[in-house]
Coordinates of C-alpha atoms in Angstrom, one line a residue:
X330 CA 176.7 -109.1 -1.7
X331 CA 178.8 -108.7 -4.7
X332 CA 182.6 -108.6 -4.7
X333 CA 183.5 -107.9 -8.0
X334 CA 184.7 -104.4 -8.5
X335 CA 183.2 -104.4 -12.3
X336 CA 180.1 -103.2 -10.7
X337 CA 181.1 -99.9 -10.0
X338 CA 181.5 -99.3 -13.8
X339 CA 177.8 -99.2 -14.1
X340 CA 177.1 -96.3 -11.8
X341 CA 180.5 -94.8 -11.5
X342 CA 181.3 -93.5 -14.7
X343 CA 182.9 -90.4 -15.6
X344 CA 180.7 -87.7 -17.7
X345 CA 183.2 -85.9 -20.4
X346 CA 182.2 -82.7 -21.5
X347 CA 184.2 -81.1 -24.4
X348 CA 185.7 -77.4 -23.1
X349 CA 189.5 -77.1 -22.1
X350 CA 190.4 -77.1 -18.2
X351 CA 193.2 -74.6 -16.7
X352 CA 196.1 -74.9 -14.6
X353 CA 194.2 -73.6 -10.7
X354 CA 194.4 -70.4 -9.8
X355 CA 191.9 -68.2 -7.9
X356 CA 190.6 -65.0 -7.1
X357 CA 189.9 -63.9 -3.8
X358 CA 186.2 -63.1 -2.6
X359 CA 186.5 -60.6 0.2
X360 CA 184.4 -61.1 3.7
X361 CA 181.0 -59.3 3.6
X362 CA 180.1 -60.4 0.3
X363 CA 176.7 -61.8 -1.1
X364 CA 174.6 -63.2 -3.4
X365 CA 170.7 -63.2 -4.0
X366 CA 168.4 -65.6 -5.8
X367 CA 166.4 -64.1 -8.1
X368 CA 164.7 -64.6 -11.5
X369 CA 166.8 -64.4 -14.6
X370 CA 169.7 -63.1 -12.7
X371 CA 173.0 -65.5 -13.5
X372 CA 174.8 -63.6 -11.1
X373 CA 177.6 -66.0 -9.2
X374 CA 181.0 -66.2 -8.0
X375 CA 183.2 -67.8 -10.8
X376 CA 187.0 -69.6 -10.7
X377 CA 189.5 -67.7 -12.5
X378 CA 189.0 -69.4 -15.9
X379 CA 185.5 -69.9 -15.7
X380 CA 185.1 -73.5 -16.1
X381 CA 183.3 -73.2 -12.7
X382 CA 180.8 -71.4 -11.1
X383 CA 179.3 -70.8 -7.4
X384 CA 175.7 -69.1 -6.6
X385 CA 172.1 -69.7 -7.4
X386 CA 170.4 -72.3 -9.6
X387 CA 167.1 -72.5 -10.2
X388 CA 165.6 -75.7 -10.9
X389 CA 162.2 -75.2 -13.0
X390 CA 159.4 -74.1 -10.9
X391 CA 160.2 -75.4 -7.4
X392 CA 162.9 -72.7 -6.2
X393 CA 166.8 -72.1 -5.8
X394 CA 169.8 -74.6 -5.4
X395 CA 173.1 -73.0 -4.0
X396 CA 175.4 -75.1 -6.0
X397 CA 178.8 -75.2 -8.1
X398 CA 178.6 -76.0 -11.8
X399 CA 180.3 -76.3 -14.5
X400 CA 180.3 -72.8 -15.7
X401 CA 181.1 -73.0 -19.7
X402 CA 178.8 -75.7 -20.9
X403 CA 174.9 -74.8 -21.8
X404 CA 173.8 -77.7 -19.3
X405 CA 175.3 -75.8 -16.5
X406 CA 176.0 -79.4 -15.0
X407 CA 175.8 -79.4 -10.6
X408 CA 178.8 -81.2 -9.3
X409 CA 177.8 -79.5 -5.7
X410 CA 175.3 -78.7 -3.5
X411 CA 174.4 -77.1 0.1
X412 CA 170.6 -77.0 0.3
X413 CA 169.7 -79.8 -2.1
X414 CA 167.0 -81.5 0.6
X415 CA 165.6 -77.3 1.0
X416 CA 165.2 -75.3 -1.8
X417 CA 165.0 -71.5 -1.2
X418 CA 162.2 -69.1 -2.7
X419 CA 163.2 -66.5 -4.8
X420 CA 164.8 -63.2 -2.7
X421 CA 166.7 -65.8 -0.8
X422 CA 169.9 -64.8 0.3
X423 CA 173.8 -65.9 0.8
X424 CA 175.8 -64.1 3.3
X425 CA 179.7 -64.1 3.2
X426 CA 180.0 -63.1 6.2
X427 CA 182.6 -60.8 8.1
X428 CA 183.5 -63.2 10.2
X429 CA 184.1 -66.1 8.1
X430 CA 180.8 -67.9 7.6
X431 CA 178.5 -68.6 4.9
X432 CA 175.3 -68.5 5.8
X433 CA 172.1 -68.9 3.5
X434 CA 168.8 -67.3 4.4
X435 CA 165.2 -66.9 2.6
X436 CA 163.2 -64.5 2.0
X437 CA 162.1 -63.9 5.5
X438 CA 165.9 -63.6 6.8
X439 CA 165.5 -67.4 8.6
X440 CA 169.1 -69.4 8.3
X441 CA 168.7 -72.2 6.0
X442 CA 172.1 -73.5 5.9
X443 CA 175.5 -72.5 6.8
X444 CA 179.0 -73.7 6.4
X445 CA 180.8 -73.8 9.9
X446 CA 180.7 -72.9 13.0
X447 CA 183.8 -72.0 13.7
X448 CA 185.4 -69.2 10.8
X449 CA 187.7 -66.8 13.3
X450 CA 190.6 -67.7 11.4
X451 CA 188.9 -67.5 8.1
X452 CA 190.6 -63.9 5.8
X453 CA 188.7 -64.8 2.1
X454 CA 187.0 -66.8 -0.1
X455 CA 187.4 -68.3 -3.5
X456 CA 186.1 -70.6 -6.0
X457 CA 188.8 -72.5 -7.4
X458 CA 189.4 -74.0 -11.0
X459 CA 189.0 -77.8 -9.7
X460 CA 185.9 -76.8 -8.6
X461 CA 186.7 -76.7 -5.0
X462 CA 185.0 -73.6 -3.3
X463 CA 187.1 -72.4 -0.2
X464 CA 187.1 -70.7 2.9
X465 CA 190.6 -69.9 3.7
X466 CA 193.0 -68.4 6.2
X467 CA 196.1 -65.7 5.0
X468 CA 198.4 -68.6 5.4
X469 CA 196.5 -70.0 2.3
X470 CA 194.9 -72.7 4.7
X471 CA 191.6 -73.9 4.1
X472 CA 189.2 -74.0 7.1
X473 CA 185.8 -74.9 5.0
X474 CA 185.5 -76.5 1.4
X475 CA 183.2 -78.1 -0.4
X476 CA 185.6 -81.2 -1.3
X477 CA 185.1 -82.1 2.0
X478 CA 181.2 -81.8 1.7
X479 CA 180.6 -83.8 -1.2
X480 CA 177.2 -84.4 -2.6
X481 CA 176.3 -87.1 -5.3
X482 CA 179.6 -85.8 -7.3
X483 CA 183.5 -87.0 -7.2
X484 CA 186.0 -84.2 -9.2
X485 CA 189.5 -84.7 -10.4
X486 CA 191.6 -84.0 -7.1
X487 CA 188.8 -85.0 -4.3
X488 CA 189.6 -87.2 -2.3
X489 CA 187.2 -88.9 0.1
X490 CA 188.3 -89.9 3.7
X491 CA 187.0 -92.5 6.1
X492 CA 183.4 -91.7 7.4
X493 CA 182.6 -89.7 3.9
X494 CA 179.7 -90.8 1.1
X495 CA 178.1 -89.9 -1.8
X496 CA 174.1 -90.0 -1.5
X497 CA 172.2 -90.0 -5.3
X498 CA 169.7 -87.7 -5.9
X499 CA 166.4 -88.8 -5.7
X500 CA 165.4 -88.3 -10.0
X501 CA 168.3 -87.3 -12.6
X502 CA 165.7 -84.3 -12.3
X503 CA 165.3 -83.8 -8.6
X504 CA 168.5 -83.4 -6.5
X505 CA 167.1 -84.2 -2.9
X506 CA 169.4 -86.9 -1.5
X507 CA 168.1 -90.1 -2.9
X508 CA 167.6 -94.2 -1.8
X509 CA 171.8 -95.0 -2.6
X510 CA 174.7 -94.0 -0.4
X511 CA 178.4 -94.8 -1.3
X512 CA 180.5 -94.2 1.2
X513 CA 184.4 -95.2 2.1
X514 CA 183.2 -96.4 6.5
X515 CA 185.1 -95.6 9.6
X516 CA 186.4 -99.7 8.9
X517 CA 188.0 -99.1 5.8
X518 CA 185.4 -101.1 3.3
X519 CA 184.1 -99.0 0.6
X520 CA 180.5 -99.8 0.8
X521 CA 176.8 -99.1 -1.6
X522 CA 173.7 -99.0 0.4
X523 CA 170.4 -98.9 -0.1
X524 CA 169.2 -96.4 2.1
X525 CA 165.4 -96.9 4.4
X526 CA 164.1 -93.7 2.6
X527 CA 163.5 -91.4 3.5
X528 CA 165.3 -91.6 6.7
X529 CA 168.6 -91.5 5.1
X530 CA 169.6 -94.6 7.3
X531 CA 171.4 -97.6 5.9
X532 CA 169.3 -100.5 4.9
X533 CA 171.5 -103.1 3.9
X534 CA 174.8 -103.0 1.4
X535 CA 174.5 -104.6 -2.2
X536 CA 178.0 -103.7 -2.7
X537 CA 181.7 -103.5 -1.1
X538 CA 185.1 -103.4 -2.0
X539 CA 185.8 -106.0 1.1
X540 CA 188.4 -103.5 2.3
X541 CA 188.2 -103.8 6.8
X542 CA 190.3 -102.9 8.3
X543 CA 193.1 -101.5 5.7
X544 CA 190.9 -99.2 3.1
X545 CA 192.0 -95.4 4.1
X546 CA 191.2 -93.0 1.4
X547 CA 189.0 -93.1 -2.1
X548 CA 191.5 -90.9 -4.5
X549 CA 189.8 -89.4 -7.9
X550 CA 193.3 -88.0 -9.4
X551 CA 194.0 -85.8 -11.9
X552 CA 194.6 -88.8 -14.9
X553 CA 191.2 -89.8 -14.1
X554 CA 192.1 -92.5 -12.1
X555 CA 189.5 -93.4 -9.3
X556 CA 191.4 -95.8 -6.6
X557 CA 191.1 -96.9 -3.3
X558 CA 194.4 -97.0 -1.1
X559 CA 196.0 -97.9 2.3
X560 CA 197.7 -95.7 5.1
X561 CA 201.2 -96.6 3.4
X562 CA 199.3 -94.5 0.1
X563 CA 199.3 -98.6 -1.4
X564 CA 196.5 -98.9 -3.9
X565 CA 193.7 -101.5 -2.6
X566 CA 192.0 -101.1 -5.8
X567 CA 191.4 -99.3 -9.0
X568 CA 187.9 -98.7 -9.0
X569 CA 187.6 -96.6 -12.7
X570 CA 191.1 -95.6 -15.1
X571 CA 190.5 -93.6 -18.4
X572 CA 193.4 -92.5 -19.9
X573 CA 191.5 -89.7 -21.6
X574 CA 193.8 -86.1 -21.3
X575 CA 191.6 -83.6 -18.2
X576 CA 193.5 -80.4 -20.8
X577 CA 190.6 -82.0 -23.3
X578 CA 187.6 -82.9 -21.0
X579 CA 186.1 -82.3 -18.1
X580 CA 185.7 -85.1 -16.0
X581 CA 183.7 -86.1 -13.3
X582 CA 182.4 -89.6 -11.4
X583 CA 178.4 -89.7 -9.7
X584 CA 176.6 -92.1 -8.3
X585 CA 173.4 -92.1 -10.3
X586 CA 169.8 -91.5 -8.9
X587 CA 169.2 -95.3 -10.1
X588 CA 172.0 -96.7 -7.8
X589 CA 173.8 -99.0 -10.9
X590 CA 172.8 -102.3 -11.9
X591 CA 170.2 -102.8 -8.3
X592 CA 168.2 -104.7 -10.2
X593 CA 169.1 -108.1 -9.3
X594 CA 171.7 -106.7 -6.8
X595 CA 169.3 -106.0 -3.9
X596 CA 166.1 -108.5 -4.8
X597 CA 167.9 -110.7 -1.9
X598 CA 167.1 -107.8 0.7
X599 CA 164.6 -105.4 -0.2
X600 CA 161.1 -106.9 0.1
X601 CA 159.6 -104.3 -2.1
X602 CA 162.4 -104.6 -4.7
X603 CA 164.3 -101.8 -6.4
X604 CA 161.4 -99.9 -7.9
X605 CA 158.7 -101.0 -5.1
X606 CA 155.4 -102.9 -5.2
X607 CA 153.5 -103.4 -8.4
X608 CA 156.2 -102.0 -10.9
X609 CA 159.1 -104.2 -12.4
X610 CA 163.1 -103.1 -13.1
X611 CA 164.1 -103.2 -16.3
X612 CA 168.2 -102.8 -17.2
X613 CA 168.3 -100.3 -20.5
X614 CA 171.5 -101.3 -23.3
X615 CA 173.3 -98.7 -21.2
X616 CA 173.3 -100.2 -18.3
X617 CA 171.0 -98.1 -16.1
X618 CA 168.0 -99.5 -14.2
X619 CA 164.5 -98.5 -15.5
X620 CA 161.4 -98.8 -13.4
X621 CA 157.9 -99.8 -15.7
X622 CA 154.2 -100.3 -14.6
X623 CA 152.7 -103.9 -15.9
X624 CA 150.9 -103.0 -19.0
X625 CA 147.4 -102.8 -16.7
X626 CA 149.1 -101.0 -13.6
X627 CA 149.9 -97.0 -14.3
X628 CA 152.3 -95.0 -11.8
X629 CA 150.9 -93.7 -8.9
X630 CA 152.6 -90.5 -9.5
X631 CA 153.4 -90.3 -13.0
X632 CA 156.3 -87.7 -12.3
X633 CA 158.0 -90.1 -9.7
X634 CA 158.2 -93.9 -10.8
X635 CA 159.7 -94.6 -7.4
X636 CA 156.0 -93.8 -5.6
X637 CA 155.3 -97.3 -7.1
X638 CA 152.1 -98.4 -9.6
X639 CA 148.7 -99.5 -8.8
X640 CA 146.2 -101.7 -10.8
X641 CA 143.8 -99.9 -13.4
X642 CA 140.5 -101.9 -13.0
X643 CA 138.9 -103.4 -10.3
X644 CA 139.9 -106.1 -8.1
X645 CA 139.1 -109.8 -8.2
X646 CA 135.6 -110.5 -5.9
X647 CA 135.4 -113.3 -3.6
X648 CA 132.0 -113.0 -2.8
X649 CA 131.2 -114.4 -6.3
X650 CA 133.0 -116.4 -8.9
X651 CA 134.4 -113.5 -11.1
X652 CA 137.3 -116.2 -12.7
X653 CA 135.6 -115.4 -16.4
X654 CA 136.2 -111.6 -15.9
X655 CA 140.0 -111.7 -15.3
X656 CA 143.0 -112.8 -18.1
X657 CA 146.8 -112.6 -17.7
X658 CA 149.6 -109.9 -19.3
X659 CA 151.9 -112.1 -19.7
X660 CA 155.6 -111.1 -19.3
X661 CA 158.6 -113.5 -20.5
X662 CA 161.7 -113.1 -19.0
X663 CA 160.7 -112.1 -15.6
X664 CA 160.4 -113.1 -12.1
X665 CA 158.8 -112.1 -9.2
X666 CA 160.4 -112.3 -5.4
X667 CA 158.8 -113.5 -2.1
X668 CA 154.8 -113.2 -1.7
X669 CA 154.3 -116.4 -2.9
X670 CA 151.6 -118.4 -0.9
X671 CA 151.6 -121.9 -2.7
X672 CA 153.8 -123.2 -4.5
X673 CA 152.7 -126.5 -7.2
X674 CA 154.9 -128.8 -9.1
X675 CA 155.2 -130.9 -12.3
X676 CA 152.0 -129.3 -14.1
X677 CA 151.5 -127.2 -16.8
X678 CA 151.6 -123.4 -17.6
X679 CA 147.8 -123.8 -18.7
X680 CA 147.1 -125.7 -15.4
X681 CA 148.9 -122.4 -13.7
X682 CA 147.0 -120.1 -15.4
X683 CA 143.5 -122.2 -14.7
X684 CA 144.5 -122.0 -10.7
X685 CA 145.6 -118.6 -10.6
X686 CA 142.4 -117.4 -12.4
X687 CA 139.9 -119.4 -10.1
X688 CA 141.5 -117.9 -7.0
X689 CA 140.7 -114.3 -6.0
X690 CA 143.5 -113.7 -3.5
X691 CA 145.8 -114.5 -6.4
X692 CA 147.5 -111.1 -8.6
X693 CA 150.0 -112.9 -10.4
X694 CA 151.4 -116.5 -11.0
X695 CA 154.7 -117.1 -12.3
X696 CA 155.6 -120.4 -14.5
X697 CA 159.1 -122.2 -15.3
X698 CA 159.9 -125.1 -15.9
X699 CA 156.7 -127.5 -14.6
X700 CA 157.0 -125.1 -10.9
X701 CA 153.7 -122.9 -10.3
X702 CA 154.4 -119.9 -7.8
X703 CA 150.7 -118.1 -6.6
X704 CA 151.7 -114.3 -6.0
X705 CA 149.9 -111.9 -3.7
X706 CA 148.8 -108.3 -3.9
X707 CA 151.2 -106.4 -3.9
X708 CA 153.2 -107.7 -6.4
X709 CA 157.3 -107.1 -5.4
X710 CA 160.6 -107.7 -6.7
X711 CA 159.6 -107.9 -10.6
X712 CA 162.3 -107.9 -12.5
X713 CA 162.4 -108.5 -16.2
X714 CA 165.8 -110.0 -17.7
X715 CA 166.8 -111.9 -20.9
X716 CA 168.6 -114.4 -19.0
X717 CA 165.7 -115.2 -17.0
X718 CA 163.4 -118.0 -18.0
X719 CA 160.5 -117.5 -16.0
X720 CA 157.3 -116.7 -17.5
X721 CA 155.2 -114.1 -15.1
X722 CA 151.1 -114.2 -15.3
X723 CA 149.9 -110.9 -14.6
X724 CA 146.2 -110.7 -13.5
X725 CA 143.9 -108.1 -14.9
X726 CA 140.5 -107.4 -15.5
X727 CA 138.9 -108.2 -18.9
X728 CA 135.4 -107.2 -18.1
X729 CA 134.6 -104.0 -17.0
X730 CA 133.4 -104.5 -12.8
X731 CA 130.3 -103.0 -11.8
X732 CA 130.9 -100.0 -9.6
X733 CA 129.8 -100.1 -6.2
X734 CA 126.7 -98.3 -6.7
X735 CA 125.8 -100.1 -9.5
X736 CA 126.4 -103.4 -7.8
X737 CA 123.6 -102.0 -5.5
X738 CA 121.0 -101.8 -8.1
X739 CA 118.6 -104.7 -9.0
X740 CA 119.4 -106.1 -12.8
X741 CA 116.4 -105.3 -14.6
X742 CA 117.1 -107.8 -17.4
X743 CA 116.8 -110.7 -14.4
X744 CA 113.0 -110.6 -14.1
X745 CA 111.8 -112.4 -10.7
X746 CA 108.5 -112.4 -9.1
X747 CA 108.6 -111.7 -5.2
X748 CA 106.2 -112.3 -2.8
X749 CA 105.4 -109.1 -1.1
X750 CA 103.0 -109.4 1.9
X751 CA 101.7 -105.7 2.9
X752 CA 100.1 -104.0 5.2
X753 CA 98.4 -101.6 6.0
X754 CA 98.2 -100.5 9.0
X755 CA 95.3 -98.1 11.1
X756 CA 95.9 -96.2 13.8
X757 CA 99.7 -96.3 14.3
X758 CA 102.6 -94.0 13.4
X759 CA 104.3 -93.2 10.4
X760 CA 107.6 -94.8 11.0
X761 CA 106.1 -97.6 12.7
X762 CA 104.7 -98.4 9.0
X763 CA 107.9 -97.8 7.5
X764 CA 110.1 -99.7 9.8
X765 CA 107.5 -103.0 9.2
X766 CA 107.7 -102.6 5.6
X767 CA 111.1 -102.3 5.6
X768 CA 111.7 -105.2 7.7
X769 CA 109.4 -107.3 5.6
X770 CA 111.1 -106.5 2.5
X771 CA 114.8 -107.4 3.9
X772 CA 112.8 -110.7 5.2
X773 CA 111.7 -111.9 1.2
X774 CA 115.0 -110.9 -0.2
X775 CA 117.0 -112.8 1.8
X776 CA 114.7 -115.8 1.5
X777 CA 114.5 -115.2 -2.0
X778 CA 118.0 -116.5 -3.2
X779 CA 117.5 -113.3 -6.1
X780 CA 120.4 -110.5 -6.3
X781 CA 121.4 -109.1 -3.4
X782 CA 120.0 -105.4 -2.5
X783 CA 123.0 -104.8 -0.5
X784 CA 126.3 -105.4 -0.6
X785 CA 128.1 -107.0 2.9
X786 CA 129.8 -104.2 3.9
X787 CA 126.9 -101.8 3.5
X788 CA 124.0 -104.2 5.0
X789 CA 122.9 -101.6 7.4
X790 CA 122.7 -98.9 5.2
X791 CA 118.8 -97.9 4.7
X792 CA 119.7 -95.4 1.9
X793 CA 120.1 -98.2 -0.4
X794 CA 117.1 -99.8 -0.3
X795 CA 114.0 -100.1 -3.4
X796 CA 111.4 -97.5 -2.3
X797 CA 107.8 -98.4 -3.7
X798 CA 105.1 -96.1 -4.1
X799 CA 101.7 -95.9 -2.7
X800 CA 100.4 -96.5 -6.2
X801 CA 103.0 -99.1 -6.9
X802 CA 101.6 -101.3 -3.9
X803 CA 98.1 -100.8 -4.9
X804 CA 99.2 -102.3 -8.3
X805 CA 101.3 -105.0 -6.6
X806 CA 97.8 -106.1 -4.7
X807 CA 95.7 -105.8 -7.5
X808 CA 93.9 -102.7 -5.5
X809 CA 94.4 -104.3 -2.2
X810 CA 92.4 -107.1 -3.8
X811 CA 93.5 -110.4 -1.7
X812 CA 93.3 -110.2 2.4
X813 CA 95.7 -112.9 4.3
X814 CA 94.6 -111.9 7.7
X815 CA 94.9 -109.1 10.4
X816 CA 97.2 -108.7 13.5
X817 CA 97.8 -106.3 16.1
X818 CA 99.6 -103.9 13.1
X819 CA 96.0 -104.2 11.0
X820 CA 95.3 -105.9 7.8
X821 CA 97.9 -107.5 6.0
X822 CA 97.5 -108.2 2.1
X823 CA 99.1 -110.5 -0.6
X824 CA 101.0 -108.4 -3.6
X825 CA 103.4 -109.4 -6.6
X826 CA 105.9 -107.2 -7.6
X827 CA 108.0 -107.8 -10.7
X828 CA 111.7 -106.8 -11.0

């Protein structure tokens, strides 16, 4: 787990929008109020300057987000959110409500979220120019705010307490809480996880600031320092500092939906690695972690790369020697983690590739250095990095594999001649006959050493057998022409059939 504190400048970093920021006033929002989600209607609650705003967003297609922005920029960028895991259908509903309480309903008046139980001593409302929404007492005493309830978004003035955390959205584009929570724990250490999603549950940390036992509060001030501190107010550490003036930009610190540098953070931990099995991470010039396919793998769900990739062609055969079918994307500078099942030394890369190729449970092999690693399906923890000097072997499919069906068929271009013995048979039923025949057939084929009619797993399955005419036999016997004997079933015949 890393110690340095540099990491955090990789997924912590301040966004600076150009608009000027007041001095913080507010404007009260009186008890009984409300707000509706509809199309086209930008209707909100806004902080006395504007640079913020409170109400409905909707995000493309999928429904409403009750969020906060900022209010004077056309990206309308969310720094809050209540319902980010349950989006609300349009006529949905927010209820300020006489007592005290927000409360957030759809269309068919069922509570989807709410902001406190307990709101008796709660007298208004406001949206404040920090971008802290409040719920506050006549003594100017907050009872509810959002600061308190943070999302995936630190603002100049939050402060987060012991037992508080950040959780990234899922996509830059989808806002449900994502795999990374940062979080300042009950102990004091300031602490990324990778979470088991989607449980939400802490999987293991790839980062800390090492802070048991003496980190208190996480302090975002208005300089746009970011800085962790002690009980005595002593700063522990100074996570982010930019001197740039909050009268010139807005400024605000998120945990991104990638989690920062996780690409070689958490290989140590995760089994499936930090864009799961089949797909490799890949860290941009800007320092942000991009998950890619192998060039013959494609995402399972184009329009989520974290739903992992699968393999475009069909999968090596052991039940015949396919090794002449299959070649190798090769990609330098990467390496893959765990799955390896043997392991060779002091050879060659070609040697590598030979072994790899003539083995069918093998899906990659990865070369350095006179070292051989064999790689299982799935492939996990790819990671592609200049510094690395690993060559990965890729396996993919050169020929094109016969589909199942076809693989059922008999190759007409392979010409055999079969032994066919047939009979026919007086005075017995119809699928008497037919069983026999079938029977015999199954018999000469398997004797045969030709191509198989059936595949293993579908050896049972009748529909797949040749069917044959009654003309086609009288052909095959020259007319019924040579008799080997008679049995209990009747006469029995010698035919040729010609495939």
């Amino acid at each position: 787990m890393a110690s340095s504190i540099k990491l955090f400048y990789f997924f912590l970093l301040p966004m600076l929008l150009s608009f000027s920021a007041k001095a913080q006033t507010h404007k009260n929002i009186t008890l009984g109020s409300s707000l509706s989600a509809h199309h086209n209607d930008d209707s909100s609650w806004v902080s006395p300057s504007g640079d913020f705003a409170f109400g409905f967003q909707q995000i493309e297609n999928d429904g409403f987000l009750l969020a906060i922005w900022f209010n004077k920029i056309s990206e309308k960028t969310v720094v809050w959110s209540a319902n980010r895991d349950d989006l609300v259908r349009n006529g949905s509903k927010l209820d300020l409500t006489t007592n005290g309480q927000l409360v957030l309903y759809d269309p068919d008046h069922a509570k989807i979220w709410s902001s406190q139980e307990n709101a008796s001593e709660v007298s208004y409302a406001a949206m404040l120019d920090t971008g802290n929404f409040v719920l506050a007492a006549n003594d100017s005493v907050n009872v509810w705010e959002s600061f308190d309830q943070p999302t995936d978004t630190l603002l100049p003035t939050q402060i987060i307490n012991e037992g508080s955390l950040l959780i990234a959205r899922y996509l830059d584009t989808n806002y449900s809480s994502g795999r990374f929570q940062y979080g300042l724990q009950p102990d004091g250490n300031l602490v990324l996880y990778l979470n088991n999603y989607p449980q939400y549950t802490n999987n293991f940390a790839y980062w800390a600031s090492n802070t048991v036992g003496i980190g208190f509060q996480l302090i975002f001030n208005q300089s746009g320092y970011v800085y962790l501190v002690d009980k005595n107010g002593t700063i522990l550490n100074t996570l982010f500092s930019d001197a740039t003036s909050p009268e010139d930009f807005y400024q605000r610190v998120t945990i991104d939906s990638d989690g920062g540098n996780v690409c070689t953070s958490i290989q140590a931990r995760s089994r499936s690695g930090a864009c799961g099995y089949n797909s490799y991470c890949l860290m941009d010039h800007d320092q942000k972690a991009s998950c890619l396919c192998p060039n013959s793998y494609s995402f399972i769900d184009p329009n989520d790369v974290r739903k992992r990739c699968k393999p475009n062609f069909v999968q090596q055969s052991c039940d015949q020697d396919e090794s002449d079918a299959f070649d190798y994307d090769v990609m330098a500078n990467t390496k893959l983690a765990y799955n390896e099942y043997e392991y060779f030394t002091s050879l060659s890369e070609d040697w590598c590739r030979k072994i790899c190729l003539s083995d069918c449970f093998c899906a990659a092999a990865v070369f350095d250095d006179g070292k051989c690693w064999k790689k299982k399906f799935p492939l996990s923890n790819m990671i592609m990095d200049h510094s690395y000097t690993e060559t990965t072997l890729v396996k993919k499919r050169t020929i094109n594999s016969t589909s199942l069906s076809g693989s059922n068929k008999i190759d007409r271009s392979d010409r055999s001649t079969l032994i066919l013995v047939v009979s026919v048979l007086l005075g017995s039923s119809g699928f008497v006959n037919i069983l026999f025949l079938v029977l015999i057939i199954i018999y000469f084929f398997r004797i045969s050493g030709g191509t198989k009619l059936f595949p293993q797993k579908n050896i049972m399955d009748v529909s797949l057998l040749q069917k044959f005419t009654y003309v086609q036999l009288e052909e095959a016997t020259d007319g019924f022409k040579e008799e080997l004997g008679r049995g209990a079933f009747g006469m029995v015949y010698k035919g040729v059939l010609e495939f």
